PDB file of C-alpha atoms in Angstrom:
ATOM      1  CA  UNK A  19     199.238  87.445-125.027  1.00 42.00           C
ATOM      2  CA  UNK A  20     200.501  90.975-126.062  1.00 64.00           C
ATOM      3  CA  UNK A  21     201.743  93.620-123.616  1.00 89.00           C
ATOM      4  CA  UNK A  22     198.749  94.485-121.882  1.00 96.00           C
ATOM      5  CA  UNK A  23     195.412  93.332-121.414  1.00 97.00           C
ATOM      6  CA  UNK A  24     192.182  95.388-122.283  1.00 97.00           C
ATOM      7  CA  UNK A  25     189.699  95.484-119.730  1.00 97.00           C
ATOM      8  CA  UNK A  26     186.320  96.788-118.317  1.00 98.00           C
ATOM      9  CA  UNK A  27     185.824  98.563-115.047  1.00 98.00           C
ATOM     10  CA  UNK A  28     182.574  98.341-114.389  1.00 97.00           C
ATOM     11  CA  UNK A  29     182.422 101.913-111.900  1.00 97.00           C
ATOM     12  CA  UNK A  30     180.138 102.659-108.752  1.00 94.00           C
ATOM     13  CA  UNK A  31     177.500 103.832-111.061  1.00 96.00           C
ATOM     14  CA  UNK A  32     177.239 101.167-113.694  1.00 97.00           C
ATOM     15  CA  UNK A  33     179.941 102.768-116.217  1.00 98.00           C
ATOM     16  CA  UNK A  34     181.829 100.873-118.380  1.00 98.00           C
ATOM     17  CA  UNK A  35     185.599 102.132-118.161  1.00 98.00           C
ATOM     18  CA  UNK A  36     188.313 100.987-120.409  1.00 98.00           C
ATOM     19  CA  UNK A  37     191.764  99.981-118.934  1.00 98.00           C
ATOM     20  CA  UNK A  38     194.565  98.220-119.571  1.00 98.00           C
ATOM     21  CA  UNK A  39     195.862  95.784-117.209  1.00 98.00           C
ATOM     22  CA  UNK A  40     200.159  94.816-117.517  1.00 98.00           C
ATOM     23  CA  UNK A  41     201.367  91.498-116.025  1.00 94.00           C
ATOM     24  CA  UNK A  42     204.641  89.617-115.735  1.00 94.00           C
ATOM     25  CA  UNK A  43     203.985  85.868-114.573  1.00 91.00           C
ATOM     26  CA  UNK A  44     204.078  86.007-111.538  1.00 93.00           C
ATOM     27  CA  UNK A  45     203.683  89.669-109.879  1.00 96.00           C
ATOM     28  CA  UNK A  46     206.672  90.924-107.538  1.00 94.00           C
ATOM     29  CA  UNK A  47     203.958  94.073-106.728  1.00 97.00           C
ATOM     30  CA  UNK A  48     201.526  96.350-108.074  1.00 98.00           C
ATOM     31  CA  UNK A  49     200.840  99.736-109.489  1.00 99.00           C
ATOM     32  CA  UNK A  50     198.052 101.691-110.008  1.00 99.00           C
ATOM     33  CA  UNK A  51     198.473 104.430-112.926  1.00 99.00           C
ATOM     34  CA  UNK A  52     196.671 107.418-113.100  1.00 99.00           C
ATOM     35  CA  UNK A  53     196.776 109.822-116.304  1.00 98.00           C
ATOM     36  CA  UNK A  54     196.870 113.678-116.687  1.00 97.00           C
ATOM     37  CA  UNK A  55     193.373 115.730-117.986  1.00 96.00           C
ATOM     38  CA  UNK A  56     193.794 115.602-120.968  1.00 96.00           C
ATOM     39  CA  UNK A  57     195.693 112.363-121.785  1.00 97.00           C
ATOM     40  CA  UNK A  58     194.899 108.296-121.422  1.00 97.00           C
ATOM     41  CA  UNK A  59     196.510 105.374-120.628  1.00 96.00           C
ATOM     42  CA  UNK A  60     197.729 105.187-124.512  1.00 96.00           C
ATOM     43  CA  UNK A  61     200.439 107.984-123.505  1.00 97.00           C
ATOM     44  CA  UNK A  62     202.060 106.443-120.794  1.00 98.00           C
ATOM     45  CA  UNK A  63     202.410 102.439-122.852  1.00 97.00           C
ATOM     46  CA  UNK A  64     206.662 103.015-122.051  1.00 97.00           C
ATOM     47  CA  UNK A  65     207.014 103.371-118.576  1.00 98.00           C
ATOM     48  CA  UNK A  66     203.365 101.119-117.429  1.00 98.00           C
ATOM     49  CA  UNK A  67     205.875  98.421-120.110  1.00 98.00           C
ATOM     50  CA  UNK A  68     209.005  98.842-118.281  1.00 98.00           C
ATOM     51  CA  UNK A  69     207.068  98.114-115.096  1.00 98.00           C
ATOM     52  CA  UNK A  70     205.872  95.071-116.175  1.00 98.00           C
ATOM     53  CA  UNK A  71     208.872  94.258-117.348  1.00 97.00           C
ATOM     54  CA  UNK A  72     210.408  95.167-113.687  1.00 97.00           C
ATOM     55  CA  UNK A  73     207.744  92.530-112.309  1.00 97.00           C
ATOM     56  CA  UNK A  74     205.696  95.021-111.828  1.00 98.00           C
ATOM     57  CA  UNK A  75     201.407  94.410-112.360  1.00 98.00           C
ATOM     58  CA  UNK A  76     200.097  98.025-113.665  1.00 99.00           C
ATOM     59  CA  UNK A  77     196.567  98.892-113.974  1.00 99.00           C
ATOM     60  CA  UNK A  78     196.149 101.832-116.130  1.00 99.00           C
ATOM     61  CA  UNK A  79     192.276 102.817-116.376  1.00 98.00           C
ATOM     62  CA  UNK A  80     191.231 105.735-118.335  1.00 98.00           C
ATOM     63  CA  UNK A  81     189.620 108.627-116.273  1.00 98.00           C
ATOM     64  CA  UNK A  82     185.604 108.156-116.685  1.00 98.00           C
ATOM     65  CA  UNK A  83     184.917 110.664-119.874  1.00 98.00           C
ATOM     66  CA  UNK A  84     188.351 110.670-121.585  1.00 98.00           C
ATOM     67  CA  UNK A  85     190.823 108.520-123.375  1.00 97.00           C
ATOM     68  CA  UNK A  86     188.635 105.149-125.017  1.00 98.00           C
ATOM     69  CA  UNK A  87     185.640 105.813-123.005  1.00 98.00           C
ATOM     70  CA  UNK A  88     183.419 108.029-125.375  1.00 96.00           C
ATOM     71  CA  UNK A  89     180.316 108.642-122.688  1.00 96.00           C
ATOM     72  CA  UNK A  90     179.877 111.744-121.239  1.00 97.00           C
ATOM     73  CA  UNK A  91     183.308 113.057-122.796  1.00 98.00           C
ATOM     74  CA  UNK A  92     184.766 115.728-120.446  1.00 97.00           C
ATOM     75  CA  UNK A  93     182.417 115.004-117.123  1.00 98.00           C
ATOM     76  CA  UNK A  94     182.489 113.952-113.889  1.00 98.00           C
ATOM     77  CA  UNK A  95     179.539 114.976-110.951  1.00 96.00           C
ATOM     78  CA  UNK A  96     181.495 115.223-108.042  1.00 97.00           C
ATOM     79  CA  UNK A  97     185.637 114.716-106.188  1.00 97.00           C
ATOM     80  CA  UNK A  98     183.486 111.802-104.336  1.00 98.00           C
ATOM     81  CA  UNK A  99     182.532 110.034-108.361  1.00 98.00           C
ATOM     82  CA  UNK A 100     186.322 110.466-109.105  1.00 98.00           C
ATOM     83  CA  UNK A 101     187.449 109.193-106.160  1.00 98.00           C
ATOM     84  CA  UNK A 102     185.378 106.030-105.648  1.00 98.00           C
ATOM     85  CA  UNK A 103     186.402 105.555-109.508  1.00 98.00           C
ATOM     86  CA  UNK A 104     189.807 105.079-108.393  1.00 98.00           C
ATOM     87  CA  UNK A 105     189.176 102.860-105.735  1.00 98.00           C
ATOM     88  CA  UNK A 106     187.311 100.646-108.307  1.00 98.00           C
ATOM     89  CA  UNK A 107     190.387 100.358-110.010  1.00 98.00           C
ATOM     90  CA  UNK A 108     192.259  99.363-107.112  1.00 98.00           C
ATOM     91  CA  UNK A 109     190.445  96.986-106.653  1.00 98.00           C
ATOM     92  CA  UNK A 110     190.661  95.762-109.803  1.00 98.00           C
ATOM     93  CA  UNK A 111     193.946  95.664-109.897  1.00 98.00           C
ATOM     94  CA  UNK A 112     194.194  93.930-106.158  1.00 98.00           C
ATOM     95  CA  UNK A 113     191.677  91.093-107.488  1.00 97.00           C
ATOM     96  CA  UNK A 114     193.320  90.568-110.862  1.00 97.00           C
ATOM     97  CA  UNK A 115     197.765  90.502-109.540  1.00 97.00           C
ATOM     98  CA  UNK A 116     196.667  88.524-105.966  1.00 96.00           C
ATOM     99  CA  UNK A 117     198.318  92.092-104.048  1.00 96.00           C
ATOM    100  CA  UNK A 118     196.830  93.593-101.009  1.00 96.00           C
ATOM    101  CA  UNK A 119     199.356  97.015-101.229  1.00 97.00           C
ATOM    102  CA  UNK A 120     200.327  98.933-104.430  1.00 98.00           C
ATOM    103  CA  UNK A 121     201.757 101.828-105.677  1.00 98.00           C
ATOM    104  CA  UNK A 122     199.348 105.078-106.709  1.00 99.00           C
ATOM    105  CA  UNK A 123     201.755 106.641-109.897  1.00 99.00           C
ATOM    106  CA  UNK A 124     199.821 110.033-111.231  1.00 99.00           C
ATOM    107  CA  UNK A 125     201.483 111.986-114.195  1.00 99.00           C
ATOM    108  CA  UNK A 126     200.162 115.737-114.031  1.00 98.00           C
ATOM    109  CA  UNK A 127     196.586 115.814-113.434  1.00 98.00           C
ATOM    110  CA  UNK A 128     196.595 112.112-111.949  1.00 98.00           C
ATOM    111  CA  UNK A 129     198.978 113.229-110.084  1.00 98.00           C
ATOM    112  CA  UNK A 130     196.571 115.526-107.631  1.00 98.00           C
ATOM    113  CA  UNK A 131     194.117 112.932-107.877  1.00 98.00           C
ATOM    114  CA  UNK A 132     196.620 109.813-107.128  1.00 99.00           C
ATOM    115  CA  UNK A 133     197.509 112.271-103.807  1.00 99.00           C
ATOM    116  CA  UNK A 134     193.373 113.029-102.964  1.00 98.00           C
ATOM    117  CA  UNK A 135     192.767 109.102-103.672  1.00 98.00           C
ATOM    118  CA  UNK A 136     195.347 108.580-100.666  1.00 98.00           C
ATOM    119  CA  UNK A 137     193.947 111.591 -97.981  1.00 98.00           C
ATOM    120  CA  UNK A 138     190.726 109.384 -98.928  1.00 97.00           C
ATOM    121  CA  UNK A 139     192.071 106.108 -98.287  1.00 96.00           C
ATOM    122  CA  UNK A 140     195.356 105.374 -98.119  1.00 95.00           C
ATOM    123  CA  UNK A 141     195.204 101.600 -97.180  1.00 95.00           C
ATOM    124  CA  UNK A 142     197.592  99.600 -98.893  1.00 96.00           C
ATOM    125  CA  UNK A 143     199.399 102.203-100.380  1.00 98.00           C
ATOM    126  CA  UNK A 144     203.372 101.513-100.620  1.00 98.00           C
ATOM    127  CA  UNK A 145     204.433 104.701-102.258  1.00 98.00           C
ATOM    128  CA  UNK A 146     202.943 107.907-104.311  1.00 98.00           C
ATOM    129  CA  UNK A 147     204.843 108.635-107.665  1.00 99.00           C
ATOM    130  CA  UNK A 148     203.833 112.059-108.593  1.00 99.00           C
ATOM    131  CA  UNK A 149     205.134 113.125-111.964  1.00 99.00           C
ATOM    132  CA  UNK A 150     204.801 116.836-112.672  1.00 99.00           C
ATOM    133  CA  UNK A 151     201.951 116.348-110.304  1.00 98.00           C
ATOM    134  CA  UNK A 152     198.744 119.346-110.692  1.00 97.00           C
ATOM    135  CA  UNK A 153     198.865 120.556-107.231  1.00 98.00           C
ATOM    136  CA  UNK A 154     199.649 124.113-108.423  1.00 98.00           C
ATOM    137  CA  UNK A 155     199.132 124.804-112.041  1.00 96.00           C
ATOM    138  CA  UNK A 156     200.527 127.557-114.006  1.00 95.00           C
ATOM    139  CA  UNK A 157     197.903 127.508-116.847  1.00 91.00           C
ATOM    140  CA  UNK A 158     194.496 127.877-115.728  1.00 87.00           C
ATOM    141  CA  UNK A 159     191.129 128.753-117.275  1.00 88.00           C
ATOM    142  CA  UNK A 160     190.407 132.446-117.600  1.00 90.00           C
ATOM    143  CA  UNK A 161     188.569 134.765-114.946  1.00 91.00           C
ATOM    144  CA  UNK A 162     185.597 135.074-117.157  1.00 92.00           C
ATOM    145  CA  UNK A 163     185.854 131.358-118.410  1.00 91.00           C
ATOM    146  CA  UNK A 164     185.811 130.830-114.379  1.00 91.00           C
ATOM    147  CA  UNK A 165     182.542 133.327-114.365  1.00 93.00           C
ATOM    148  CA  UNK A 166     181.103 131.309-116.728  1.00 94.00           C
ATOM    149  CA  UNK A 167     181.632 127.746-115.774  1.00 93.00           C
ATOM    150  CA  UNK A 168     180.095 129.146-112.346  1.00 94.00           C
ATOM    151  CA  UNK A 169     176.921 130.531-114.108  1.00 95.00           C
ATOM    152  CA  UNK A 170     176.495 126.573-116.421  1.00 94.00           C
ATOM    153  CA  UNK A 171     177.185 125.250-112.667  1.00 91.00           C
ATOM    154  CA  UNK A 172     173.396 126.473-112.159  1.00 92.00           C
ATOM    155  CA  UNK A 173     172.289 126.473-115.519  1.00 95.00           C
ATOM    156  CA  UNK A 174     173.484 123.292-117.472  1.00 95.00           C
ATOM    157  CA  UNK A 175     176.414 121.139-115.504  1.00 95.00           C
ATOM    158  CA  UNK A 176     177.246 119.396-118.378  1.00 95.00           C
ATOM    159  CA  UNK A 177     178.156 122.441-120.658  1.00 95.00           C
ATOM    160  CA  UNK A 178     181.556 122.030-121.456  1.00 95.00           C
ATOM    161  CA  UNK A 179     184.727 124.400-121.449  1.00 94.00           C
ATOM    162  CA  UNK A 180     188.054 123.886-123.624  1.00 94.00           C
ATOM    163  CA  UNK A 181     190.850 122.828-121.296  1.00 94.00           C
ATOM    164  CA  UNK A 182     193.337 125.410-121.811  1.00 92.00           C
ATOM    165  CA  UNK A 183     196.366 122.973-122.591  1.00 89.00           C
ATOM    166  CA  UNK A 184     196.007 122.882-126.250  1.00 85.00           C
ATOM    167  CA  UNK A 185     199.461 123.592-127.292  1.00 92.00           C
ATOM    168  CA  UNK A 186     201.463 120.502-127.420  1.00 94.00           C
ATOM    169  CA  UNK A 187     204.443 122.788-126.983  1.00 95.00           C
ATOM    170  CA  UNK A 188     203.525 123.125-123.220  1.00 95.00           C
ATOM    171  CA  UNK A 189     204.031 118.917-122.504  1.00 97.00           C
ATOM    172  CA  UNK A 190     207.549 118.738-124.980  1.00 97.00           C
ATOM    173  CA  UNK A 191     209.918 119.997-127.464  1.00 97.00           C
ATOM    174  CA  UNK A 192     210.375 116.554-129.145  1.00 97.00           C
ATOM    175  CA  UNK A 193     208.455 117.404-132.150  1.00 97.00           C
ATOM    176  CA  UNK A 194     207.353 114.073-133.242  1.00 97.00           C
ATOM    177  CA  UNK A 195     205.598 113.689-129.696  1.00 97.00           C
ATOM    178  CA  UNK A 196     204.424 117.093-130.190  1.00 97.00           C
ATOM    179  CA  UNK A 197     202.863 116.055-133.615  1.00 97.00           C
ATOM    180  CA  UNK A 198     201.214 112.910-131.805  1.00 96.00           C
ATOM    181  CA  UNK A 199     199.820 114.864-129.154  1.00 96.00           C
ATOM    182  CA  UNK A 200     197.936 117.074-132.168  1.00 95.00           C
ATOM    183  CA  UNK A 201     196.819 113.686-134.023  1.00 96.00           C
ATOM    184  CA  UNK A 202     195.513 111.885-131.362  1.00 97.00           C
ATOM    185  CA  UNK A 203     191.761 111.859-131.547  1.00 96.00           C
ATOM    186  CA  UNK A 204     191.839 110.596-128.019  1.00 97.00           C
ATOM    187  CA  UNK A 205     192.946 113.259-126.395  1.00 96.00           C
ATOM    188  CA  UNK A 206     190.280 115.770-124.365  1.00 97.00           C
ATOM    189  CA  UNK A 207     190.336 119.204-125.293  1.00 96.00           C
ATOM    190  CA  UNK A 208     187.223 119.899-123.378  1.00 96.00           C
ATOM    191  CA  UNK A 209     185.642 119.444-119.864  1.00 97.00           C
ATOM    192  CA  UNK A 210     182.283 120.490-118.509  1.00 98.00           C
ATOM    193  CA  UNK A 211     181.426 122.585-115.945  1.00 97.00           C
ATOM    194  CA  UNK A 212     181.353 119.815-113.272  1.00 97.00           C
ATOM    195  CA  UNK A 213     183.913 118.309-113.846  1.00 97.00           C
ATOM    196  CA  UNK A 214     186.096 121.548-112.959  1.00 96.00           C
ATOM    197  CA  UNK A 215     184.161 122.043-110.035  1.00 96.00           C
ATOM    198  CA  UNK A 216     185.415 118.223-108.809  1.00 97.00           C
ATOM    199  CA  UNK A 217     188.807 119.308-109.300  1.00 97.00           C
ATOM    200  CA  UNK A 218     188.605 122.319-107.743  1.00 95.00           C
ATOM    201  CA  UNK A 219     186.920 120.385-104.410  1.00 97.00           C
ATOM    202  CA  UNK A 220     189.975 117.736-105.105  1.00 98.00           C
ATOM    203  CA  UNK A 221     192.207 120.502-104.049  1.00 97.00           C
ATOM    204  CA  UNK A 222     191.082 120.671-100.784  1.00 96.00           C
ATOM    205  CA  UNK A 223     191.430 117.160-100.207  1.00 97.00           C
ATOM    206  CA  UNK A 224     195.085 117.727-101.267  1.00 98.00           C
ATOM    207  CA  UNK A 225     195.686 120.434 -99.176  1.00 97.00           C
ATOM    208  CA  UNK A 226     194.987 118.098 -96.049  1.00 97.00           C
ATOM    209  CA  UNK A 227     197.931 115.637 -96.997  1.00 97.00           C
ATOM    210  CA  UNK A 228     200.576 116.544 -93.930  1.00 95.00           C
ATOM    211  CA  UNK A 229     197.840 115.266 -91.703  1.00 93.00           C
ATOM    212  CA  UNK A 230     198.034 111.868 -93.424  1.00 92.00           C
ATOM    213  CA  UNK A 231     199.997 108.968 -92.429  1.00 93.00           C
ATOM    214  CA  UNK A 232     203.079 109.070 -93.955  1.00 96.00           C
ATOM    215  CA  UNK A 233     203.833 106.993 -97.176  1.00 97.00           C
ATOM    216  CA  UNK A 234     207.114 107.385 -99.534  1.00 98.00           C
ATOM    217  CA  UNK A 235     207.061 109.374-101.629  1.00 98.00           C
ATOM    218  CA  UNK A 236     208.552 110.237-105.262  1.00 99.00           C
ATOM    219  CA  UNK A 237     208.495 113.847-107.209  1.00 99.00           C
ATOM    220  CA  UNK A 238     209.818 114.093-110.153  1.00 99.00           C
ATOM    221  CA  UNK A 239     209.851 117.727-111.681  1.00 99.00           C
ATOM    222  CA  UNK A 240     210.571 119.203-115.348  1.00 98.00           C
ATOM    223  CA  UNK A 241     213.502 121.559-115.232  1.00 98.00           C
ATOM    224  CA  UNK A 242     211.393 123.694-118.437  1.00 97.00           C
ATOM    225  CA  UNK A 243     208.012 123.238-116.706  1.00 97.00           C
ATOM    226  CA  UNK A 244     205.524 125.511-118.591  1.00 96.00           C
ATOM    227  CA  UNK A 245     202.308 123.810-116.646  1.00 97.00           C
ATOM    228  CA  UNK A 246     202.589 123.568-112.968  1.00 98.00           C
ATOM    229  CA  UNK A 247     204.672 125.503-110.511  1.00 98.00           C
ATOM    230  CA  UNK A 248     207.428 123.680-109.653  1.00 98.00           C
ATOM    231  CA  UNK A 249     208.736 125.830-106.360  1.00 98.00           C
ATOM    232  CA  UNK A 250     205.071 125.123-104.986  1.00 98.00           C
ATOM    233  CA  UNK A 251     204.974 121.625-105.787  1.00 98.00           C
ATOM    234  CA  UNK A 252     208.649 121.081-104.310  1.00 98.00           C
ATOM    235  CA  UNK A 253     207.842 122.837-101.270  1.00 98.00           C
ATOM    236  CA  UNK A 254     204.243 121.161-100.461  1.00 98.00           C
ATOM    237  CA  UNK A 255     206.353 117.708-100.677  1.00 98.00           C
ATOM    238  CA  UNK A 256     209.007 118.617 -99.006  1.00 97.00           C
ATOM    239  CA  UNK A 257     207.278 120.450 -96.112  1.00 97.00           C
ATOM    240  CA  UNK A 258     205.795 116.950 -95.526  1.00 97.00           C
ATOM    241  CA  UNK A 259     208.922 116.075 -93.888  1.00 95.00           C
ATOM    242  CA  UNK A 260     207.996 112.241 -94.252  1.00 96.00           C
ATOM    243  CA  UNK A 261     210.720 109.672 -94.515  1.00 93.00           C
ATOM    244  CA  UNK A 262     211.361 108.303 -98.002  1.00 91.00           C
ATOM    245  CA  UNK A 263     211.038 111.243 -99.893  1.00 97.00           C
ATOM    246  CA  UNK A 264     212.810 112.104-103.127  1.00 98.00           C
ATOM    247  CA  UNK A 265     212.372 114.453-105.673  1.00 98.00           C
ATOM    248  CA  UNK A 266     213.902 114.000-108.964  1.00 98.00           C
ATOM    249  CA  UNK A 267     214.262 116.486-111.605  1.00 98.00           C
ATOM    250  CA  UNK A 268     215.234 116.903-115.152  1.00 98.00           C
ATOM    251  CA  UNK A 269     216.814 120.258-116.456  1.00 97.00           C
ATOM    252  CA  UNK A 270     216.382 120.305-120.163  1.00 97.00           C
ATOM    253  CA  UNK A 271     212.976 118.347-119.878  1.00 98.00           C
ATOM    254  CA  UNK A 272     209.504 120.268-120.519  1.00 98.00           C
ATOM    255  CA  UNK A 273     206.390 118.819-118.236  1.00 98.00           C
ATOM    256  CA  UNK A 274     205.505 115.037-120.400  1.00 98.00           C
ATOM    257  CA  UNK A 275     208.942 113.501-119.271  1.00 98.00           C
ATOM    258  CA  UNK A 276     207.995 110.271-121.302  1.00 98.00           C
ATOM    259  CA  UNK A 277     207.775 112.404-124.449  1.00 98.00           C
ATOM    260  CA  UNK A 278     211.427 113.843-124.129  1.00 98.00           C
ATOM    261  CA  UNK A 279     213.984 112.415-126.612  1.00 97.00           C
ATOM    262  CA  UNK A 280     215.290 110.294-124.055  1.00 97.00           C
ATOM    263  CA  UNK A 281     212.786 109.572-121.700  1.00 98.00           C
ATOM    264  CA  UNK A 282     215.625 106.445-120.197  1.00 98.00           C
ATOM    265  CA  UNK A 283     216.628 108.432-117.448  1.00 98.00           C
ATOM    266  CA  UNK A 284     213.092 108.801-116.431  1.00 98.00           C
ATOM    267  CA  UNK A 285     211.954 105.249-116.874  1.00 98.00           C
ATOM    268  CA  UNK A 286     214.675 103.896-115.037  1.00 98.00           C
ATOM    269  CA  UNK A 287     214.335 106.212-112.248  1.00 98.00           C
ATOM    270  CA  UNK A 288     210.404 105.517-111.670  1.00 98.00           C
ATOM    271  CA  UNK A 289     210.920 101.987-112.042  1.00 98.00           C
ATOM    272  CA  UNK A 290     214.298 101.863-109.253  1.00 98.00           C
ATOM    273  CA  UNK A 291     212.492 104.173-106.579  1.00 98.00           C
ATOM    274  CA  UNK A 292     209.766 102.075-106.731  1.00 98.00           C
ATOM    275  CA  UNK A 293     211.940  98.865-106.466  1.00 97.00           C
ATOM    276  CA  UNK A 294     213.998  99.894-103.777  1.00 96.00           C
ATOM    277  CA  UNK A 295     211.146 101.648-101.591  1.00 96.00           C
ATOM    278  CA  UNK A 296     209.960  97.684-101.685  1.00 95.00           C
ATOM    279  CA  UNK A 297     212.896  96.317-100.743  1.00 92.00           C
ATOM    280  CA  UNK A 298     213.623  98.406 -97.601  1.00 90.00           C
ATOM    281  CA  UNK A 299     209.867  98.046 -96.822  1.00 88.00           C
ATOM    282  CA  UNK A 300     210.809  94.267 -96.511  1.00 82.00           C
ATOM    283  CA  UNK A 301     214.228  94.555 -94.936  1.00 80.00           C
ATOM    284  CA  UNK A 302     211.874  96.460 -92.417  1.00 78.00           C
ATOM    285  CA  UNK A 303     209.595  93.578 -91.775  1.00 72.00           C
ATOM    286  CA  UNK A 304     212.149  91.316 -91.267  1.00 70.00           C
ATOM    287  CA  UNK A 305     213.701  93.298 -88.816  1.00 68.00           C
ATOM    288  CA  UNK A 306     210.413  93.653 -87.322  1.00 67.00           C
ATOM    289  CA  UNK A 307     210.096  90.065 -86.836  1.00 67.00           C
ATOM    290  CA  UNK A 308     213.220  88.913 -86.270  1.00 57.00           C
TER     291      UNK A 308
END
């Protein structure tokens, strides 16, 4: 068997998604992986490896429309599609590593949807790991591209809209990642005019997280962020005030931490939060029933 396994996530709908399932032997826990808007699963191979190599199982599915899945490039209908698409991958991953609870890790865009998947239903999850998480982006579509992606709303959903991320000098200065990000004919450069629409609506979910159950959680910012605002982001998680929280942060790195340099510090610092956010959940419950 090689690192990961490729799968099929058969969504609400009928659609055929592709993902990639990690797993050591025998599974110490479980994490569900959720990319940015314009990336895939194929981005993020280091850290969903390191994971499983942690003893970690990590499910990383490809949003509906991007990455390996080639129908309906760019589209969702609705927050409630993309939402019950990531529940379909939990439980996928719950079915496939034996685990009731998991961890919900989104990396920019995922990020925002890995925090509306948990105002939606948060059962089961141990911990959100929001890396340069979309809650309050810097780079945003124009306010006639907005006009217009309200008019196609009417007039033809589907139409789609570049995303306005397409210079790889936004997610690093590593120029051989930078190159890779250009090459990659998996990468979406556009969305239609539903599927910004979803977002937008995913937003609100978001905004209702402080009247959520509380659930650790991990933010970990790019000191040279050129995508999201960082002094928004910091202060939505922080004004949480829920035990467990951390927020991590890099200096010199720009917003793709895993395509810096040296993205070590950042894989071992995802891979320890999660690992000891586990083990006091357990010295918990034995203290619980001792």
């Amino acid at each position: 068997m090689g690192d990961f396994e490729e799968i099929s996530l058969t969504l609400s709908d009928g659609y055929e998604a592709y993902a990639r399932y990690w797993s050591p032997k025998h599974p110490a826990g479980a994490v569900l992986y959720l990319h940015g808007i314009q990336s895939h699963c194929g981005w993020y191979e280091a850290s969903a490896r390191r994971l499983r190599d942690a003893g970690y199982a990590v499910l990383q599915p490809d949003r509906r429309g991007s990455g390996r899945n080639a129908r309906d490039r760019g589209h969702a209908a609705s927050p409630e599609q993309l939402l019950s698409d990531v529940s379909a991958a939990r439980d996928a991953l719950r079915m496939r590593s034996g685990k009731d609870g998991y961890h919900l890790l989104g990396v920019s865009w995922g990020g925002k949807l890995a925090v509306a998947a948990y105002v939606a239903d948060g059962a089961g999850v141990q911990g959100l790991t929001l890396v340069t998480p979309g809650l309050f982006p810097l780079v945003g579509v124009t306010p006639a591209e907005k006009f217009r992606i309200g008019v196609a709303m009417v007039t033809d959903p589907c139409r789609r809209f570049d995303i306005p991320l397409n210079d790889a000098e936004l997610f690093t200065a590593h120029r051989p990642k930078q190159r890779f990000i250009d090459a990659d004919p998996l990468t979406l450069r556009q969305a239609t005019a539903a599927f910004y629409l979803a977002s937008r609506r995913l937003d609100r979910t978001c905004a209702r997280l402080g009247s959520h159950s509380p659930a650790p959680v991990h933010l970990l910012l790019a000191g040279q962020e050129r995508i999201i605002d960082n002094a928004r982001t910091e202060a939505f998680i922080r004004d949480l005030n829920w035990p467990g929280t951390r927020v991590t942060r890099y200096d010199a790195a720009r917003h793709s931490l895993e395509f810096e340099a040296d993205p070590e510090p950042f894989l071992r610092d995802v891979v320890t939060w999660i690992r000891e956010t586990d083990a006091q959940r357990l010295e918990a419950n034995v203290c619980e029933n001792a």
